[in-house]
Short mmCIF file of C-alpha atoms in Angstrom, two decimals:
data_model
loop_
_atom_site.label_atom_id
_atom_site.label_comp_id
_atom_site.label_asym_id
_atom_site.label_seq_id
_atom_site.Cartn_x
_atom_site.Cartn_y
_atom_site.Cartn_z
CA UNK A 1 160.21 36.24 19.49
CA UNK A 2 158.33 35.88 22.70
CA UNK A 3 156.04 38.80 23.62
CA UNK A 4 154.58 38.87 27.15
CA UNK A 5 151.55 41.17 27.97
CA UNK A 6 151.07 40.40 31.80
CA UNK A 7 149.35 42.44 34.36
CA UNK A 8 151.37 45.65 35.21
CA UNK A 9 154.37 45.15 37.38
CA UNK A 10 155.99 47.79 39.46
CA UNK A 11 159.82 47.33 40.02
CA UNK A 12 162.04 49.37 42.47
CA UNK A 13 165.66 48.55 41.16
CA UNK A 14 167.76 46.87 38.36
CA UNK A 15 168.08 43.91 40.52
CA UNK A 16 164.24 43.60 40.90
CA UNK A 17 163.93 43.77 36.99
CA UNK A 18 166.45 41.08 36.42
CA UNK A 19 164.65 38.98 39.04
CA UNK A 20 161.41 39.39 37.27
CA UNK A 21 162.69 38.40 33.79
CA UNK A 22 162.60 34.68 34.27
CA UNK A 23 159.00 34.80 35.41
CA UNK A 24 158.10 37.09 32.52
CA UNK A 25 159.10 34.49 30.13
CA UNK A 26 158.58 31.27 32.07
CA UNK A 27 162.21 30.25 31.77
CA UNK A 28 165.72 31.67 32.90
CA UNK A 29 167.14 33.60 29.86
CA UNK A 30 170.59 33.27 28.48
CA UNK A 31 172.32 34.18 25.22
CA UNK A 32 169.40 36.64 24.49
CA UNK A 33 168.26 40.18 24.09
CA UNK A 34 165.32 41.22 26.25
CA UNK A 35 163.22 44.46 25.63
CA UNK A 36 161.18 45.51 28.46
CA UNK A 37 158.69 48.09 27.70
CA UNK A 38 157.13 50.78 30.42
CA UNK A 39 153.85 52.66 30.22
CA UNK A 40 154.31 55.46 32.48
CA UNK A 41 156.00 53.84 35.69
CA UNK A 42 154.58 50.37 35.03
CA UNK A 43 156.29 47.56 33.13
CA UNK A 44 153.58 46.50 30.67
CA UNK A 45 155.43 44.30 28.00
CA UNK A 46 158.53 42.25 27.35
CA UNK A 47 160.05 40.51 24.24
CA UNK A 48 162.97 38.17 23.93
CA UNK A 49 165.13 36.95 21.12
CA UNK A 50 168.12 34.81 20.79
CA UNK A 51 171.37 36.69 20.18
CA UNK A 52 172.26 36.47 16.42
CA UNK A 53 175.27 34.90 14.73
CA UNK A 54 177.80 37.48 13.42
CA UNK A 55 176.60 37.15 9.78
CA UNK A 56 173.04 37.51 10.67
CA UNK A 57 173.36 40.80 12.62
CA UNK A 58 171.93 43.22 9.88
CA UNK A 59 168.71 41.20 9.21
CA UNK A 60 168.35 40.46 12.89
CA UNK A 61 168.42 44.10 13.88
CA UNK A 62 165.86 45.11 11.39
CA UNK A 63 163.47 42.32 12.38
CA UNK A 64 163.99 42.68 16.15
CA UNK A 65 163.67 46.53 16.13
CA UNK A 66 160.49 46.50 14.05
CA UNK A 67 158.80 43.80 16.01
CA UNK A 68 160.01 45.23 19.40
CA UNK A 69 158.71 48.80 18.57
CA UNK A 70 155.42 47.48 17.23
CA UNK A 71 154.97 45.70 20.59
CA UNK A 72 155.79 48.77 22.58
CA UNK A 73 153.38 50.96 20.53
CA UNK A 74 150.67 48.40 21.15
CA UNK A 75 150.86 49.10 24.77
CA UNK A 76 151.35 52.68 24.56
CA UNK A 77 154.80 52.27 25.93
CA UNK A 78 157.30 55.36 26.05
CA UNK A 79 160.23 53.98 27.65
CA UNK A 80 162.19 50.62 27.50
CA UNK A 81 165.12 48.89 29.03
CA UNK A 82 167.50 46.81 26.87
CA UNK A 83 169.02 43.68 28.48
CA UNK A 84 171.69 41.56 26.90
CA UNK A 85 172.44 38.17 28.34
CA UNK A 86 175.73 36.84 27.44
CA UNK A 87 179.57 37.71 27.01
CA UNK A 88 180.41 41.17 26.28
CA UNK A 89 181.92 40.55 22.97
CA UNK A 90 178.65 39.16 21.85
CA UNK A 91 176.22 41.39 23.58
CA UNK A 92 177.76 44.88 23.47
CA UNK A 93 177.85 45.23 19.65
CA UNK A 94 174.27 44.44 19.55
CA UNK A 95 173.12 46.83 22.41
CA UNK A 96 175.35 49.53 20.76
CA UNK A 97 173.31 49.30 17.48
CA UNK A 98 169.71 48.76 19.03
CA UNK A 99 169.85 51.69 21.56
CA UNK A 100 169.86 54.37 18.95
CA UNK A 101 167.04 52.78 16.99
CA UNK A 102 164.90 53.24 20.08
CA UNK A 103 165.99 56.67 20.71
CA UNK A 104 165.06 57.78 16.99
CA UNK A 105 161.73 56.03 17.43
CA UNK A 106 160.90 58.25 20.40
CA UNK A 107 161.30 55.53 22.85
CA UNK A 108 163.37 56.58 25.90
CA UNK A 109 165.94 53.94 26.85
CA UNK A 110 166.04 54.06 30.59
CA UNK A 111 168.94 51.69 30.61
CA UNK A 112 171.09 49.22 28.49
CA UNK A 113 172.25 46.37 30.46
CA UNK A 114 174.55 43.38 30.08
CA UNK A 115 174.06 40.25 32.30
CA UNK A 116 177.14 37.92 32.50
CA UNK A 117 177.74 35.33 35.13
CA UNK A 118 175.32 36.61 37.85
CA UNK A 119 176.45 40.18 37.43
CA UNK A 120 174.97 43.08 35.49
CA UNK A 121 176.84 46.01 33.84
CA UNK A 122 175.08 49.21 32.64
CA UNK A 123 176.14 50.79 29.28
CA UNK A 124 174.34 54.21 30.19
CA UNK A 125 175.67 54.68 33.73
CA UNK A 126 179.26 55.54 34.39
CA UNK A 127 178.87 56.24 38.12
CA UNK A 128 181.24 53.97 40.03
CA UNK A 129 179.11 54.00 42.98
CA UNK A 130 176.26 52.41 41.63
CA UNK A 131 177.79 50.97 38.36
CA UNK A 132 181.16 49.70 39.06
CA UNK A 133 183.30 48.49 36.19
CA UNK A 134 183.38 44.93 37.49
CA UNK A 135 179.63 44.85 37.65
CA UNK A 136 176.93 44.41 40.20
CA UNK A 137 176.10 41.04 41.66
CA UNK A 138 172.56 40.24 42.09
CA UNK A 139 170.20 37.23 43.19
CA UNK A 140 167.78 36.14 40.53
CA UNK A 141 166.66 33.28 42.75
CA UNK A 142 166.32 34.36 46.21
CA UNK A 143 165.07 37.96 45.70
CA UNK A 144 161.71 39.26 47.07
CA UNK A 145 160.41 39.48 43.42
CA UNK A 146 161.29 35.93 42.61
CA UNK A 147 159.81 34.75 45.99
CA UNK A 148 156.46 36.74 45.41
CA UNK A 149 156.38 35.29 41.84
CA UNK A 150 156.49 31.87 43.14
CA UNK A 151 153.96 32.36 45.79
CA UNK A 152 151.66 33.80 43.03
CA UNK A 153 151.96 30.53 41.18
CA UNK A 154 154.51 31.45 38.41
CA UNK A 155 157.22 29.46 37.45
CA UNK A 156 160.71 29.76 35.62
CA UNK A 157 161.97 26.69 34.01
CA UNK A 158 165.85 26.13 33.51
CA UNK A 159 165.88 27.47 29.92
CA UNK A 160 163.90 27.76 26.83
CA UNK A 161 164.59 24.24 25.90
CA UNK A 162 162.82 22.89 29.06
CA UNK A 163 159.75 24.96 27.94
CA UNK A 164 159.77 23.34 24.58
CA UNK A 165 160.04 20.02 26.39
CA UNK A 166 157.12 20.72 28.38
CA UNK A 167 154.80 20.35 25.38
CA UNK A 168 156.82 18.04 23.19
CA UNK A 169 155.09 14.87 22.16
CA UNK A 170 155.00 11.90 24.32
CA UNK A 171 157.16 8.90 23.34
CA UNK A 172 157.25 5.23 24.01
CA UNK A 173 154.17 3.12 25.07
CA UNK A 174 152.02 6.30 25.69
CA UNK A 175 152.82 7.47 22.06
CA UNK A 176 151.91 4.05 20.78
CA UNK A 177 148.67 3.86 22.65
CA UNK A 178 147.37 7.23 21.31
CA UNK A 179 148.55 6.32 17.82
CA UNK A 180 146.43 3.20 17.84
CA UNK A 181 143.51 5.09 19.33
CA UNK A 182 143.76 7.62 16.74
CA UNK A 183 143.31 5.02 13.99
CA UNK A 184 140.13 3.92 15.64
CA UNK A 185 138.90 7.32 16.13
CA UNK A 186 139.56 8.27 12.53
CA UNK A 187 137.57 5.10 11.35
CA UNK A 188 134.72 6.14 13.70
CA UNK A 189 134.67 9.76 12.30
CA UNK A 190 134.92 8.57 8.63
CA UNK A 191 132.03 6.44 9.25
CA UNK A 192 129.87 9.41 10.28
CA UNK A 193 131.04 11.36 7.34
CA UNK A 194 130.44 8.49 4.84
CA UNK A 195 126.86 8.39 6.19
CA UNK A 196 126.50 12.08 5.27
CA UNK A 197 126.34 13.10 8.78
CA UNK A 198 128.74 15.92 9.23
CA UNK A 199 126.17 17.41 11.70
CA UNK A 200 126.56 14.27 13.85
CA UNK A 201 130.40 14.95 13.79
CA UNK A 202 129.90 18.59 14.93
CA UNK A 203 127.56 17.29 17.68
CA UNK A 204 130.14 14.84 18.81
CA UNK A 205 132.78 17.28 18.87
CA UNK A 206 131.01 19.68 20.98
CA UNK A 207 129.98 16.90 23.48
CA UNK A 208 133.50 15.84 23.51
CA UNK A 209 134.70 19.40 24.26
CA UNK A 210 132.34 19.84 27.02
CA UNK A 211 133.34 16.45 28.70
CA UNK A 212 137.06 17.56 28.28
CA UNK A 213 136.56 20.89 29.98
CA UNK A 214 134.48 19.31 32.91
CA UNK A 215 137.21 16.51 33.22
CA UNK A 216 140.23 19.07 33.68
CA UNK A 217 138.13 21.33 35.86
CA UNK A 218 137.95 18.31 38.19
CA UNK A 219 141.74 17.78 38.06
CA UNK A 220 141.30 14.60 35.98
CA UNK A 221 142.59 13.83 32.55
CA UNK A 222 141.31 12.32 29.32
CA UNK A 223 141.90 8.65 28.45
CA UNK A 224 143.79 7.81 25.33
CA UNK A 225 140.68 6.89 23.43
CA UNK A 226 139.25 10.24 24.53
CA UNK A 227 142.28 12.24 23.38
CA UNK A 228 142.22 10.53 20.10
CA UNK A 229 138.61 11.18 19.55
CA UNK A 230 138.79 14.69 20.48
CA UNK A 231 141.75 15.29 18.09
CA UNK A 232 140.14 13.95 14.94
CA UNK A 233 136.81 15.87 15.78
CA UNK A 234 139.08 19.14 16.19
CA UNK A 235 139.95 18.90 12.38
CA UNK A 236 136.47 20.24 11.68
CA UNK A 237 136.65 23.96 11.74
CA UNK A 238 133.17 24.34 13.54
CA UNK A 239 134.35 22.07 16.23
CA UNK A 240 137.66 24.09 16.57
CA UNK A 241 135.64 27.36 16.73
CA UNK A 242 133.50 25.82 19.55
CA UNK A 243 136.76 25.06 21.40
CA UNK A 244 137.80 28.66 20.95
CA UNK A 245 134.67 29.83 22.55
CA UNK A 246 134.95 27.55 25.68
CA UNK A 247 138.12 29.43 26.68
CA UNK A 248 137.09 31.31 29.88
CA UNK A 249 140.63 31.80 31.18
CA UNK A 250 140.21 29.03 33.78
CA UNK A 251 143.62 27.42 34.70
CA UNK A 252 142.25 24.12 34.03
CA UNK A 253 142.02 25.01 30.38
CA UNK A 254 145.72 25.59 30.18
CA UNK A 255 146.14 22.30 31.69
CA UNK A 256 143.69 20.63 29.26
CA UNK A 257 145.35 21.93 26.03
CA UNK A 258 148.84 21.32 27.49
CA UNK A 259 147.92 17.68 28.11
CA UNK A 260 146.14 17.06 24.76
CA UNK A 261 149.10 18.91 22.74
CA UNK A 262 151.68 16.51 24.36
CA UNK A 263 149.63 13.21 23.96
CA UNK A 264 147.91 13.89 20.56
CA UNK A 265 149.18 12.18 17.68
CA UNK A 266 151.91 14.45 16.27
CA UNK A 267 150.20 14.73 12.71
CA UNK A 268 147.04 16.05 14.40
CA UNK A 269 148.78 18.52 16.72
CA UNK A 270 148.00 21.69 15.07
CA UNK A 271 144.37 22.26 16.42
CA UNK A 272 145.11 21.74 20.12
CA UNK A 273 148.44 23.38 20.06
CA UNK A 274 146.71 26.43 18.45
CA UNK A 275 144.13 26.57 21.26
CA UNK A 276 146.85 26.24 23.81
CA UNK A 277 148.78 29.11 22.08
CA UNK A 278 145.63 31.13 22.40
CA UNK A 279 145.10 30.64 26.00
CA UNK A 280 148.72 30.97 26.85
CA UNK A 281 148.76 34.42 24.92
CA UNK A 282 145.59 35.70 26.70
CA UNK A 283 147.27 34.73 30.03
CA UNK A 284 150.43 36.63 29.41
CA UNK A 285 152.48 33.59 28.74
CA UNK A 286 154.04 34.79 25.68
CA UNK A 287 156.99 32.42 25.36
CA UNK A 288 154.60 29.35 25.79
CA UNK A 289 152.42 30.64 23.13
CA UNK A 290 155.37 30.83 20.88
CA UNK A 291 156.58 27.37 21.46
CA UNK A 292 152.79 25.99 20.97
CA UNK A 293 152.52 27.84 17.61
CA UNK A 294 155.83 26.20 16.65
CA UNK A 295 154.28 22.69 17.37
CA UNK A 296 151.22 23.63 15.55
CA UNK A 297 153.23 24.80 12.41
CA UNK A 298 155.38 21.61 12.56
CA UNK A 299 152.24 19.70 12.30
CA UNK A 300 150.62 21.86 9.64
CA UNK A 301 152.44 24.61 8.13
CA UNK A 302 149.25 25.74 6.32
CA UNK A 303 146.90 25.90 9.40
CA UNK A 304 145.11 29.26 8.86
CA UNK A 305 144.77 29.96 12.64
CA UNK A 306 148.32 28.95 13.37
CA UNK A 307 149.57 31.23 10.82
CA UNK A 308 147.33 34.05 12.10
CA UNK A 309 148.51 33.69 15.67
CA UNK A 310 152.25 33.33 14.60
CA UNK A 311 151.75 36.59 12.70
CA UNK A 312 150.15 38.40 15.50
CA UNK A 313 152.99 37.23 18.04
CA UNK A 314 155.60 38.38 15.72
CA UNK A 315 153.90 41.80 15.04
CA UNK A 316 153.59 42.48 18.81
CA UNK A 317 149.66 42.53 18.50
CA UNK A 318 148.17 42.38 21.90
CA UNK A 319 145.82 39.43 22.93
CA UNK A 320 142.78 41.78 23.15
CA UNK A 321 142.82 41.57 19.37
CA UNK A 322 141.31 38.31 19.61
CA UNK A 323 138.07 39.74 21.22
CA UNK A 324 136.82 40.84 17.70
CA UNK A 325 137.59 37.39 16.16
CA UNK A 326 134.15 35.67 16.55
CA UNK A 327 134.84 32.60 14.35
CA UNK A 328 138.65 32.94 13.71
CA UNK A 329 139.32 29.35 12.40
CA UNK A 330 136.87 29.51 9.47
CA UNK A 331 139.42 29.19 6.64
CA UNK A 332 137.65 31.76 4.33
CA UNK A 333 137.76 34.46 6.95
CA UNK A 334 141.29 34.11 8.00
CA UNK A 335 144.16 36.46 6.58
CA UNK A 336 147.30 34.82 5.95
CA UNK A 337 149.74 35.27 8.31
CA UNK A 338 156.53 34.62 18.88
CA UNK A 339 159.88 34.39 21.15
CA UNK A 340 162.28 34.30 18.15
CA UNK A 341 164.49 31.19 17.62
#
């Protein structure tokens, strides 16, 4: 489940809201349920989940309701809009079940909508003047909201698969080059360890981090050998803690960890993918944080920080909770544990 905690957005109409949804998640939504939360008059959070298969509905409803309500409470939301994307026979039963759950929890459902083939239909409005039975057409691409989002530097990929592909491992010659470089880097690091010089490994890791941050701040990228060396050094939790502390919200840091997550040897993807997830989460890019955590857990299901962030995303915990985590990657200090697939 993707959670998005972006700066407050004020929307004037249903069409504005629907035009904003792709930019809340970073991709155009389909076959999904979206819950948008409001604090007073402002849109303050949104979450998305794939529509369930028919035999999965009961468990899906329980999980989606609890996670969505947790998200809404964490931003002090008192109202929500439910939006189902897909055909009526799939969306309507889900919306009909979800709506009373929110009402019973004290969350006012401002509207419940279905979006199908470029039109929206309201389940709560029966006034044919504003909610005709054949739906209301809307423009999710050419609206003022979409144009303003693009001008502000936001993007909306065609679908979630495109978002996953944007941080997928590189292939071909590029993959082979980094794999070979990783063997060399591992030997170099192991030589330091064999000499009883973990402190030297930590110093090397901090030096590599400083160099990487500076490189991307200057709109340049790491070489294959530098990616490999950084990736093996990040296996040390002290080095990863140092990387955590370098996150200052600069756009170049998102570029840094996106690039390293794509290029790193897939077996070593957990540390950079977690760092990418943390930055994305802080920046309100909940769906990117979710797919980055998927990359991390695919590489290492037991990674403690990946488990922690995965749990936080699923529980709707806001990224401000990270501010109290001084050294979050130290294994002994991590409790066991995103956009729902």
